[in-house]
CSV table of C-alpha atoms in Angstrom, one decimal:
chain,number,residue,atom,x,y,z
A,29,UNK,CA,14.4,-15.4,-7.8
A,30,UNK,CA,16.0,-18.0,-6.5
A,31,UNK,CA,19.5,-17.5,-7.7
A,32,UNK,CA,19.3,-14.2,-5.5
A,33,UNK,CA,17.8,-15.4,-2.4
A,34,UNK,CA,21.2,-14.9,-0.5
A,35,UNK,CA,22.0,-11.1,-1.7
A,36,UNK,CA,18.8,-10.2,-0.7
A,37,UNK,CA,18.4,-12.4,2.4
A,38,UNK,CA,22.4,-10.4,3.3
A,39,UNK,CA,21.1,-7.1,2.1
A,40,UNK,CA,17.8,-7.4,3.9
A,41,UNK,CA,19.8,-8.3,7.1
A,42,UNK,CA,17.7,-11.8,7.6
A,43,UNK,CA,19.6,-14.3,5.9
A,44,UNK,CA,17.2,-17.3,7.2
A,45,UNK,CA,13.9,-16.7,6.2
A,46,UNK,CA,14.4,-16.5,2.3
A,47,UNK,CA,12.4,-19.1,2.1
A,48,UNK,CA,9.6,-17.5,2.6
A,49,UNK,CA,9.8,-15.4,-0.1
A,50,UNK,CA,9.2,-18.3,-2.6
A,51,UNK,CA,7.1,-19.5,-0.7
A,52,UNK,CA,4.1,-16.5,-0.5
A,53,UNK,CA,4.2,-16.5,-3.8
A,54,UNK,CA,3.3,-20.5,-4.4
A,55,UNK,CA,0.7,-20.1,-1.8
A,56,UNK,CA,-1.5,-17.7,-3.1
A,57,UNK,CA,-1.0,-18.1,-6.7
A,58,UNK,CA,-1.8,-22.6,-5.6
A,59,UNK,CA,-4.9,-20.5,-4.5
A,60,UNK,CA,-6.1,-17.9,-7.0
A,61,UNK,CA,-5.5,-20.3,-9.7
A,62,UNK,CA,-8.1,-22.2,-9.0
A,63,UNK,CA,-10.7,-19.2,-8.2
A,64,UNK,CA,-9.4,-17.0,-11.3
A,65,UNK,CA,-10.5,-19.9,-13.9
A,66,UNK,CA,-14.1,-19.5,-13.1
A,67,UNK,CA,-14.1,-16.2,-12.4
A,68,UNK,CA,-13.1,-16.0,-16.0
A,69,UNK,CA,-15.6,-18.4,-16.8
A,70,UNK,CA,-18.2,-15.7,-15.3
A,71,UNK,CA,-17.0,-12.6,-16.5
A,72,UNK,CA,-14.8,-13.0,-19.2
A,73,UNK,CA,-11.5,-13.9,-19.3
A,74,UNK,CA,-9.7,-10.9,-21.0
A,75,UNK,CA,-11.4,-8.6,-18.0
A,76,UNK,CA,-9.8,-11.1,-15.6
A,77,UNK,CA,-6.6,-11.9,-17.4
A,78,UNK,CA,-6.3,-7.9,-17.2
A,79,UNK,CA,-7.0,-8.0,-13.7
A,80,UNK,CA,-4.4,-10.4,-12.7
A,81,UNK,CA,-2.0,-8.4,-15.4
A,82,UNK,CA,-2.4,-5.7,-12.6
A,83,UNK,CA,-2.1,-7.4,-9.5
A,84,UNK,CA,1.1,-9.0,-10.6
A,85,UNK,CA,2.5,-5.7,-11.2
A,86,UNK,CA,1.2,-4.1,-8.3
A,87,UNK,CA,2.8,-6.9,-6.2
A,88,UNK,CA,6.4,-6.5,-8.3
A,89,UNK,CA,6.7,-2.8,-8.2
A,90,UNK,CA,6.3,-3.2,-3.9
A,91,UNK,CA,8.3,-6.2,-3.7
A,92,UNK,CA,11.1,-3.6,-5.7
A,93,UNK,CA,10.5,-1.6,-3.2
A,94,UNK,CA,10.5,-3.5,-0.1
A,95,UNK,CA,12.5,-2.3,3.2
A,96,UNK,CA,12.1,-5.7,5.0
A,97,UNK,CA,12.2,-9.4,4.5
A,98,UNK,CA,8.2,-9.4,6.1
A,99,UNK,CA,7.3,-6.7,3.6
A,100,UNK,CA,9.4,-8.4,0.2
A,101,UNK,CA,7.2,-11.6,1.9
A,102,UNK,CA,3.6,-9.5,2.2
A,103,UNK,CA,3.8,-7.8,-1.4
A,104,UNK,CA,5.3,-11.6,-3.2
A,105,UNK,CA,1.9,-13.0,-1.9
A,106,UNK,CA,-0.1,-10.3,-3.5
A,107,UNK,CA,2.1,-10.9,-6.7
A,108,UNK,CA,1.1,-14.7,-6.2
A,109,UNK,CA,-2.4,-13.4,-6.3
A,110,UNK,CA,-2.0,-12.1,-9.9
A,111,UNK,CA,0.8,-14.4,-10.9
A,112,UNK,CA,-1.7,-17.0,-10.0
A,113,UNK,CA,-4.7,-15.4,-12.5
A,114,UNK,CA,-1.9,-15.3,-15.3
A,115,UNK,CA,-1.2,-19.4,-14.7
A,116,UNK,CA,-5.0,-20.3,-15.3
A,117,UNK,CA,-6.3,-17.7,-18.0
A,118,UNK,CA,-3.5,-18.1,-20.3
A,119,UNK,CA,-4.6,-21.8,-22.0
A,120,UNK,CA,-8.0,-21.0,-22.1
A,121,UNK,CA,-7.6,-17.6,-24.4
A,122,UNK,CA,-5.7,-20.1,-26.5
A,123,UNK,CA,-8.7,-22.3,-26.4
A,124,UNK,CA,-10.8,-19.2,-27.0
A,125,UNK,CA,-9.2,-17.8,-30.2
A,126,UNK,CA,-7.4,-20.7,-31.7
A,127,UNK,CA,-9.3,-23.9,-33.8
A,128,UNK,CA,-8.2,-26.8,-32.0
A,129,UNK,CA,-7.2,-28.0,-35.6
A,130,UNK,CA,-4.6,-25.7,-35.3
A,131,UNK,CA,-3.6,-25.2,-31.3
A,132,UNK,CA,-0.5,-27.8,-31.7
A,133,UNK,CA,1.4,-25.1,-33.0
A,134,UNK,CA,0.7,-22.3,-31.0
A,135,UNK,CA,0.9,-24.3,-27.9
A,136,UNK,CA,4.6,-25.6,-29.4
A,137,UNK,CA,5.1,-21.5,-29.6
A,138,UNK,CA,4.7,-21.0,-25.6
A,139,UNK,CA,6.6,-24.2,-25.3
A,140,UNK,CA,9.6,-23.0,-26.8
A,141,UNK,CA,8.4,-19.3,-24.2
A,142,UNK,CA,9.0,-21.4,-21.8
A,143,UNK,CA,10.9,-23.0,-22.3
A,144,UNK,CA,13.4,-20.3,-22.9
A,145,UNK,CA,12.3,-18.1,-19.3
A,146,UNK,CA,12.9,-21.7,-17.5
A,147,UNK,CA,16.3,-21.5,-18.5
A,148,UNK,CA,16.8,-17.2,-19.0
A,149,UNK,CA,15.8,-16.9,-15.1
A,150,UNK,CA,18.8,-18.4,-13.5
A,151,UNK,CA,21.1,-16.1,-15.6
A,152,UNK,CA,19.1,-13.2,-15.5
A,153,UNK,CA,18.3,-13.1,-11.6
A,154,UNK,CA,22.1,-14.0,-10.4
A,155,UNK,CA,22.8,-11.2,-13.9
A,156,UNK,CA,20.6,-8.2,-11.5
A,157,UNK,CA,21.7,-9.4,-8.1
A,158,UNK,CA,25.3,-9.0,-8.9
A,159,UNK,CA,25.8,-5.8,-11.4
A,160,UNK,CA,22.6,-3.5,-10.6
A,161,UNK,CA,20.4,-4.7,-7.9
A,162,UNK,CA,18.3,-7.6,-6.7
A,163,UNK,CA,14.7,-5.4,-6.6
A,164,UNK,CA,15.6,-5.0,-10.9
A,165,UNK,CA,14.2,-8.9,-10.6
A,166,UNK,CA,10.9,-7.4,-9.9
A,167,UNK,CA,11.5,-3.7,-11.6
A,168,UNK,CA,12.1,-5.5,-15.4
A,169,UNK,CA,8.6,-7.3,-15.0
A,170,UNK,CA,6.9,-3.5,-15.1
A,171,UNK,CA,7.6,-2.2,-18.6
A,172,UNK,CA,6.9,-5.6,-20.3
A,173,UNK,CA,3.6,-6.1,-17.9
A,174,UNK,CA,2.7,-3.2,-18.6
A,175,UNK,CA,3.3,-3.5,-22.6
A,176,UNK,CA,1.3,-6.9,-22.3
A,177,UNK,CA,-1.6,-4.8,-20.7
A,178,UNK,CA,-2.1,-2.3,-23.3
A,179,UNK,CA,-1.6,-5.0,-26.3
A,180,UNK,CA,-4.5,-7.3,-24.8
A,181,UNK,CA,-6.3,-4.3,-24.1
A,182,UNK,CA,-6.4,-3.3,-27.9
A,183,UNK,CA,-5.8,-6.6,-29.8
A,184,UNK,CA,-7.3,-9.2,-28.3
A,185,UNK,CA,-10.7,-9.9,-29.0
A,186,UNK,CA,-12.7,-12.6,-27.3
A,187,UNK,CA,-16.5,-14.3,-27.1
A,188,UNK,CA,-18.4,-13.1,-24.6
A,189,UNK,CA,-19.0,-15.3,-21.4
A,190,UNK,CA,-22.0,-17.8,-21.4
A,191,UNK,CA,-22.7,-17.1,-18.3
A,192,UNK,CA,-22.4,-13.9,-16.1
A,193,UNK,CA,-23.8,-15.6,-13.2
A,194,UNK,CA,-21.9,-19.0,-11.7
A,195,UNK,CA,-21.1,-19.5,-7.9
A,196,UNK,CA,-17.2,-19.3,-6.8
A,197,UNK,CA,-16.0,-21.2,-4.4
A,198,UNK,CA,-14.4,-18.6,-2.0
A,199,UNK,CA,-15.0,-20.3,1.3
A,200,UNK,CA,-13.4,-23.3,0.1
A,201,UNK,CA,-10.8,-21.1,-1.2
A,202,UNK,CA,-10.1,-19.7,2.0
A,203,UNK,CA,-10.2,-22.9,4.4
A,204,UNK,CA,-7.8,-24.1,1.7
A,205,UNK,CA,-6.0,-21.2,2.4
A,206,UNK,CA,-5.7,-21.2,6.3
A,207,UNK,CA,-4.8,-24.7,5.8
A,208,UNK,CA,-1.9,-24.6,3.6
A,209,UNK,CA,-0.6,-21.5,5.6
A,210,UNK,CA,-1.0,-23.4,9.4
A,211,UNK,CA,0.4,-26.5,8.5
A,212,UNK,CA,3.8,-24.7,6.1
A,213,UNK,CA,4.1,-22.6,10.0
A,214,UNK,CA,4.3,-25.3,12.3
A,215,UNK,CA,6.3,-26.9,9.9
A,216,UNK,CA,8.7,-24.5,9.8
A,217,UNK,CA,8.4,-23.0,13.1
A,218,UNK,CA,7.8,-26.6,15.5
A,219,UNK,CA,11.1,-28.0,17.4
A,220,UNK,CA,12.9,-24.5,17.0
A,221,UNK,CA,14.7,-23.3,20.8
A,222,UNK,CA,12.0,-20.6,20.6
A,223,UNK,CA,8.9,-22.7,19.4
A,224,UNK,CA,9.1,-26.5,21.3
A,225,UNK,CA,6.7,-29.0,19.7
A,226,UNK,CA,4.6,-28.2,22.9
A,227,UNK,CA,4.5,-24.7,22.8
A,228,UNK,CA,1.1,-23.2,22.8
A,229,UNK,CA,1.8,-21.5,19.4
A,230,UNK,CA,2.6,-24.4,17.8
A,231,UNK,CA,-0.3,-26.5,18.7
A,232,UNK,CA,-2.1,-23.9,18.1
A,233,UNK,CA,-1.4,-23.8,14.4
A,234,UNK,CA,-1.6,-27.3,14.5
A,235,UNK,CA,-5.2,-27.2,15.7
A,236,UNK,CA,-6.3,-24.5,13.2
A,237,UNK,CA,-4.4,-27.0,10.2
A,238,UNK,CA,-7.0,-29.7,11.7
A,239,UNK,CA,-9.7,-28.1,12.2
A,240,UNK,CA,-9.6,-25.9,8.4
A,241,UNK,CA,-8.5,-29.6,7.0
A,242,UNK,CA,-12.1,-30.9,8.1
A,243,UNK,CA,-14.0,-27.7,7.7
A,244,UNK,CA,-12.8,-27.8,3.6
A,245,UNK,CA,-13.8,-31.4,3.4
A,246,UNK,CA,-17.3,-30.7,5.1
A,247,UNK,CA,-17.4,-27.4,2.5
A,248,UNK,CA,-16.5,-29.3,-0.9
A,249,UNK,CA,-18.5,-32.1,-0.2
A,250,UNK,CA,-22.1,-29.4,0.4
A,251,UNK,CA,-20.5,-26.5,-2.6
A,252,UNK,CA,-22.6,-26.2,-5.8
A,253,UNK,CA,-18.8,-26.2,-7.8
A,254,UNK,CA,-16.0,-26.6,-5.7
A,255,UNK,CA,-12.6,-26.4,-6.0
A,256,UNK,CA,-11.6,-29.7,-5.7
A,257,UNK,CA,-14.3,-32.1,-6.2
A,258,UNK,CA,-14.0,-35.1,-4.3
A,259,UNK,CA,-15.2,-37.0,-6.4
A,260,UNK,CA,-11.9,-37.0,-8.1
A,261,UNK,CA,-10.3,-39.0,-4.8
A,262,UNK,CA,-12.2,-42.0,-5.1
A,263,UNK,CA,-9.6,-43.0,-7.8
A,264,UNK,CA,-6.4,-44.3,-6.2
A,265,UNK,CA,-4.9,-43.1,-9.2
A,266,UNK,CA,-5.4,-40.1,-8.9
A,267,UNK,CA,-4.6,-39.7,-5.6
A,268,UNK,CA,-0.8,-41.1,-6.5
A,269,UNK,CA,-0.3,-38.7,-8.8
A,270,UNK,CA,-1.3,-36.1,-6.4
A,271,UNK,CA,1.6,-36.9,-3.7
A,272,UNK,CA,3.9,-37.7,-7.4
A,273,UNK,CA,3.6,-34.2,-8.1
A,274,UNK,CA,3.5,-32.8,-4.2
A,275,UNK,CA,6.7,-34.5,-4.0
A,276,UNK,CA,8.5,-33.6,-7.0
A,277,UNK,CA,7.9,-30.3,-6.5
A,278,UNK,CA,9.2,-30.4,-3.2
A,279,UNK,CA,12.7,-31.8,-4.3
A,280,UNK,CA,12.3,-29.3,-7.4
A,281,UNK,CA,12.4,-26.4,-5.2
A,282,UNK,CA,14.9,-28.0,-2.7
A,283,UNK,CA,17.6,-27.9,-5.7
A,284,UNK,CA,16.3,-24.4,-7.8
A,285,UNK,CA,16.3,-22.4,-3.9
A,286,UNK,CA,19.2,-24.2,-1.8
A,287,UNK,CA,22.3,-25.6,-4.4
A,288,UNK,CA,22.7,-21.7,-5.7
A,289,UNK,CA,22.4,-21.1,-1.9
A,290,UNK,CA,25.4,-23.8,-1.4
A,291,UNK,CA,27.5,-22.6,-4.2
A,292,UNK,CA,27.3,-18.5,-3.2
A,293,UNK,CA,28.1,-19.4,0.5
A,294,UNK,CA,29.7,-22.5,1.0
A,295,UNK,CA,32.0,-22.1,-2.4
A,296,UNK,CA,32.1,-18.6,-2.4
A,297,UNK,CA,30.7,-17.9,-5.7
A,298,UNK,CA,28.4,-14.8,-7.1
A,299,UNK,CA,25.2,-14.9,-7.6
A,300,UNK,CA,25.7,-14.6,-11.1
A,301,UNK,CA,27.9,-18.1,-11.6
A,302,UNK,CA,25.3,-19.7,-9.0
A,303,UNK,CA,22.4,-19.2,-11.3
A,304,UNK,CA,24.2,-20.8,-14.1
A,305,UNK,CA,24.3,-24.0,-12.0
A,306,UNK,CA,20.4,-24.4,-12.0
A,307,UNK,CA,20.1,-24.4,-16.2
A,308,UNK,CA,21.8,-27.3,-16.2
A,309,UNK,CA,18.9,-29.2,-14.2
A,310,UNK,CA,16.3,-27.6,-15.9
A,311,UNK,CA,17.9,-28.4,-19.4
A,312,UNK,CA,17.6,-31.9,-18.0
A,313,UNK,CA,13.8,-31.5,-17.0
A,314,UNK,CA,12.7,-30.4,-20.0
A,315,UNK,CA,14.8,-32.9,-22.2
A,316,UNK,CA,13.4,-35.9,-20.0
A,317,UNK,CA,9.3,-34.1,-20.5
A,318,UNK,CA,10.3,-33.7,-24.5
A,319,UNK,CA,11.6,-36.4,-25.2
A,320,UNK,CA,8.9,-39.4,-22.8
A,321,UNK,CA,6.2,-37.3,-24.0
A,322,UNK,CA,6.5,-39.1,-27.1
A,323,UNK,CA,6.9,-42.8,-26.1
A,324,UNK,CA,3.6,-42.4,-23.3
A,325,UNK,CA,1.7,-41.1,-26.8
A,326,UNK,CA,3.2,-44.4,-28.7
A,327,UNK,CA,2.9,-47.4,-26.3
A,328,UNK,CA,0.1,-45.9,-24.2
A,329,UNK,CA,2.1,-47.0,-21.0
A,330,UNK,CA,3.7,-44.8,-18.2
A,331,UNK,CA,4.4,-46.5,-15.1
A,332,UNK,CA,7.6,-47.1,-15.9
A,333,UNK,CA,8.8,-43.3,-15.6
A,334,UNK,CA,8.3,-42.1,-12.6
A,335,UNK,CA,10.1,-45.7,-11.0
A,336,UNK,CA,13.1,-44.5,-13.1
A,337,UNK,CA,12.1,-40.6,-11.8
A,338,UNK,CA,12.9,-41.9,-8.3
A,339,UNK,CA,16.1,-43.7,-9.0
A,340,UNK,CA,17.2,-41.1,-10.8
A,341,UNK,CA,16.3,-38.4,-8.4
A,342,UNK,CA,16.9,-39.6,-5.2
A,343,UNK,CA,20.1,-41.0,-6.9
A,344,UNK,CA,21.2,-37.5,-8.0
A,345,UNK,CA,20.6,-35.9,-4.6
A,346,UNK,CA,22.4,-38.0,-2.7
A,347,UNK,CA,25.7,-37.7,-4.7
A,348,UNK,CA,24.7,-33.8,-4.0
A,349,UNK,CA,24.8,-34.3,-0.8
A,350,UNK,CA,28.2,-35.0,-0.7
A,351,UNK,CA,29.5,-32.2,-1.9
A,352,UNK,CA,31.6,-29.3,0.1
A,353,UNK,CA,33.7,-26.2,-0.6
A,354,UNK,CA,36.2,-28.0,-3.2
A,355,UNK,CA,34.0,-29.9,-5.2
A,356,UNK,CA,34.0,-29.8,-9.2
A,357,UNK,CA,31.7,-27.7,-11.5
A,358,UNK,CA,31.4,-31.2,-13.3
A,359,UNK,CA,30.7,-33.0,-10.2
A,360,UNK,CA,27.7,-30.8,-9.2
A,361,UNK,CA,26.3,-29.7,-12.6
A,362,UNK,CA,26.7,-33.9,-13.7
A,363,UNK,CA,23.7,-34.9,-11.1
A,364,UNK,CA,21.9,-31.7,-11.0
A,365,UNK,CA,20.9,-32.7,-15.5
A,366,UNK,CA,20.1,-36.3,-13.8
A,367,UNK,CA,17.8,-35.1,-10.9
A,368,UNK,CA,16.7,-32.5,-13.3
A,369,UNK,CA,15.3,-35.3,-15.8
A,370,UNK,CA,14.0,-37.4,-13.2
A,371,UNK,CA,11.5,-34.6,-12.0
A,372,UNK,CA,10.3,-34.4,-15.3
A,373,UNK,CA,9.2,-37.8,-15.6
A,374,UNK,CA,7.9,-37.1,-12.9
A,375,UNK,CA,5.8,-34.2,-13.8
A,376,UNK,CA,5.3,-35.3,-17.1
A,377,UNK,CA,3.3,-38.9,-16.2
A,378,UNK,CA,1.7,-37.4,-13.3
A,379,UNK,CA,-0.1,-34.9,-15.2
A,380,UNK,CA,-0.8,-37.4,-17.7
A,381,UNK,CA,-2.0,-40.0,-15.3
A,382,UNK,CA,-4.2,-37.7,-13.1
A,383,UNK,CA,-6.3,-36.2,-16.1
A,384,UNK,CA,-6.4,-40.2,-17.3
A,385,UNK,CA,-7.8,-41.4,-14.0
A,386,UNK,CA,-10.4,-38.3,-14.1
A,387,UNK,CA,-13.7,-38.3,-16.1
A,388,UNK,CA,-13.4,-35.9,-19.1
A,389,UNK,CA,-16.5,-33.5,-17.6
A,390,UNK,CA,-13.9,-32.7,-14.3
A,391,UNK,CA,-11.1,-32.9,-16.7
A,392,UNK,CA,-10.1,-29.2,-16.4
A,393,UNK,CA,-11.0,-29.2,-12.4
A,394,UNK,CA,-8.4,-32.8,-12.1
A,395,UNK,CA,-5.8,-30.1,-13.9
A,396,UNK,CA,-6.2,-27.6,-11.5
A,397,UNK,CA,-6.3,-29.7,-8.8
A,398,UNK,CA,-3.2,-31.6,-10.0
A,399,UNK,CA,-1.2,-28.0,-10.2
A,400,UNK,CA,-2.9,-26.6,-6.5
A,401,UNK,CA,-0.9,-30.4,-5.4
A,402,UNK,CA,2.5,-29.1,-7.2
A,403,UNK,CA,2.7,-25.5,-6.1
A,404,UNK,CA,2.1,-26.4,-2.0
A,405,UNK,CA,5.0,-28.9,-3.0
A,406,UNK,CA,7.1,-26.1,-3.9
A,407,UNK,CA,5.5,-24.1,-0.7
A,408,UNK,CA,5.5,-26.8,1.6
A,409,UNK,CA,9.6,-27.5,0.4
A,410,UNK,CA,10.8,-24.4,0.1
A,411,UNK,CA,9.8,-24.0,4.2
A,412,UNK,CA,10.4,-27.1,5.7
A,413,UNK,CA,13.8,-27.5,3.9
A,414,UNK,CA,14.1,-23.5,4.9
A,415,UNK,CA,13.8,-24.5,8.2
A,416,UNK,CA,15.8,-27.5,8.4
A,417,UNK,CA,19.1,-25.5,6.5
A,418,UNK,CA,17.7,-22.5,9.4
A,419,UNK,CA,18.6,-24.9,12.5
A,420,UNK,CA,21.8,-26.3,10.6
A,421,UNK,CA,23.5,-22.9,9.9
A,422,UNK,CA,22.9,-21.5,13.4
A,423,UNK,CA,23.9,-25.0,15.5
A,424,UNK,CA,27.0,-26.1,13.2
A,425,UNK,CA,28.6,-25.3,9.7
A,426,UNK,CA,26.8,-24.3,6.6
A,427,UNK,CA,28.9,-27.3,4.6
A,428,UNK,CA,27.0,-29.7,7.3
A,429,UNK,CA,23.4,-27.8,7.0
A,430,UNK,CA,23.4,-27.9,3.5
A,431,UNK,CA,24.4,-32.1,3.7
A,432,UNK,CA,21.8,-32.8,5.8
A,433,UNK,CA,18.8,-30.4,3.5
A,434,UNK,CA,20.1,-32.8,0.2
A,435,UNK,CA,20.2,-35.5,1.9
A,436,UNK,CA,16.7,-35.7,4.0
A,437,UNK,CA,15.1,-35.3,-0.4
A,438,UNK,CA,15.5,-38.8,-1.2
A,439,UNK,CA,13.5,-40.5,2.1
A,440,UNK,CA,11.3,-38.2,-0.1
A,441,UNK,CA,12.0,-40.0,-3.9
A,442,UNK,CA,11.9,-43.7,-2.2
A,443,UNK,CA,8.5,-43.1,-1.0
A,444,UNK,CA,8.0,-41.6,-4.4
A,445,UNK,CA,9.4,-45.4,-5.7
A,446,UNK,CA,7.3,-46.8,-4.0
A,447,UNK,CA,3.5,-45.0,-4.7
A,448,UNK,CA,5.0,-44.9,-8.4
A,449,UNK,CA,5.6,-49.5,-7.9
A,450,UNK,CA,1.9,-49.3,-6.3
A,451,UNK,CA,0.2,-47.7,-9.1
A,452,UNK,CA,-2.7,-48.9,-11.6
A,453,UNK,CA,-1.2,-48.5,-14.5
A,454,UNK,CA,-4.9,-47.2,-16.3
A,455,UNK,CA,-4.6,-47.5,-20.3
A,456,UNK,CA,-4.5,-44.0,-21.6
A,457,UNK,CA,-7.5,-42.6,-23.7
A,458,UNK,CA,-6.9,-41.0,-27.1
A,459,UNK,CA,-6.9,-37.8,-26.0
A,460,UNK,CA,-4.3,-38.5,-23.3
A,461,UNK,CA,-2.4,-39.6,-26.1
A,462,UNK,CA,-2.4,-36.3,-28.0
A,463,UNK,CA,-1.5,-34.4,-25.0
A,464,UNK,CA,1.3,-36.2,-24.4
A,465,UNK,CA,2.7,-36.3,-27.1
A,466,UNK,CA,2.1,-32.3,-27.3
A,467,UNK,CA,-0.9,-31.2,-29.7
A,468,UNK,CA,-3.6,-30.6,-26.5
A,469,UNK,CA,-3.3,-28.4,-23.8
A,470,UNK,CA,-6.0,-29.2,-20.8
A,471,UNK,CA,-6.8,-25.8,-19.6
A,472,UNK,CA,-7.4,-26.0,-15.8
A,473,UNK,CA,-10.1,-24.7,-13.3
């Protein structure tokens, strides 16, 4: 999707709002990831998994048919509802059908699939956008998804849910959605010529976000089964891990969304070529995660890795900010690899440290909360830096606009460095050592 955004914007006549194509999906998937896991507990994971596939496919078809950017954003939000369910249920289903001693083998297979998808995604996105149509990015989901739906229905046998009753924190989910949407909107719209910071619309959005946040905290304190138990945030390690996850995801999505756009708008490369540049960054991310995991498992120490990650990513983004129309491919690929590696170290440690800081009974919900911050970070990064880019493109040159976007990620990495240095290193539990080594995957709820 990231590779094809310039093509989509030009085709639909609205290049400035294309970041919302990513933001809408990330926002709705973040919320439903937290909710669908509990729905699977209550009504059976197979049924909810198939519902998630169906919603994802309907959103995909409608996105492919969208005639304007507004409709594409709305249909992507629907697609994200299904995508969130898929995210939360896959690992839980593996836990249902595979004995504990054999899970590492199947999880390794899923890891290979995820790695191939990360690498193939930008490649295929550029290929479709250049040689077929960007709409095939969505239509390709249909045969795969229908096959998955039918195979799951015919072959997947799961135990009956242990309980058919329960409580879903719908109010908390709604308030979380309202809060994040309001924050994204006022950070995106505020400060522009059309909507100054003191305009009624922006002030209303700020007020809505504050009220929604206060209401969310009150609801979560009283909910029988809250989406995010507030006791998780009594731990400074969990709080820092959540912020690091959010910031790392912001910077990751800046690179994934706006490096291909820079290559197409400034260096006039094709969508296919631009997609190839994203792959080195993702390879660096996967490699750093794979290398750091065994070291963390062996030593039980993890504080050093986010420090290295902040320096690597911040320096790499600073180097990228100096790119212009004449910058060579190698001069961009090298910092992208190191930026990906730095973000990979952040992702690995933020998840492990946050899980390790939670009580065992909260392990699944802590994982879900951390991944929620990851998704919100991506959505916030896409919206915030999209607004910066749009302002830069309308008031100055394209190279200057992208220079500003890439350079603004450096202060965020500086904050991450301070957080990494401030984090207390709590010894990893035996289970977390197995998670770090890739032998155990924690299902999120």
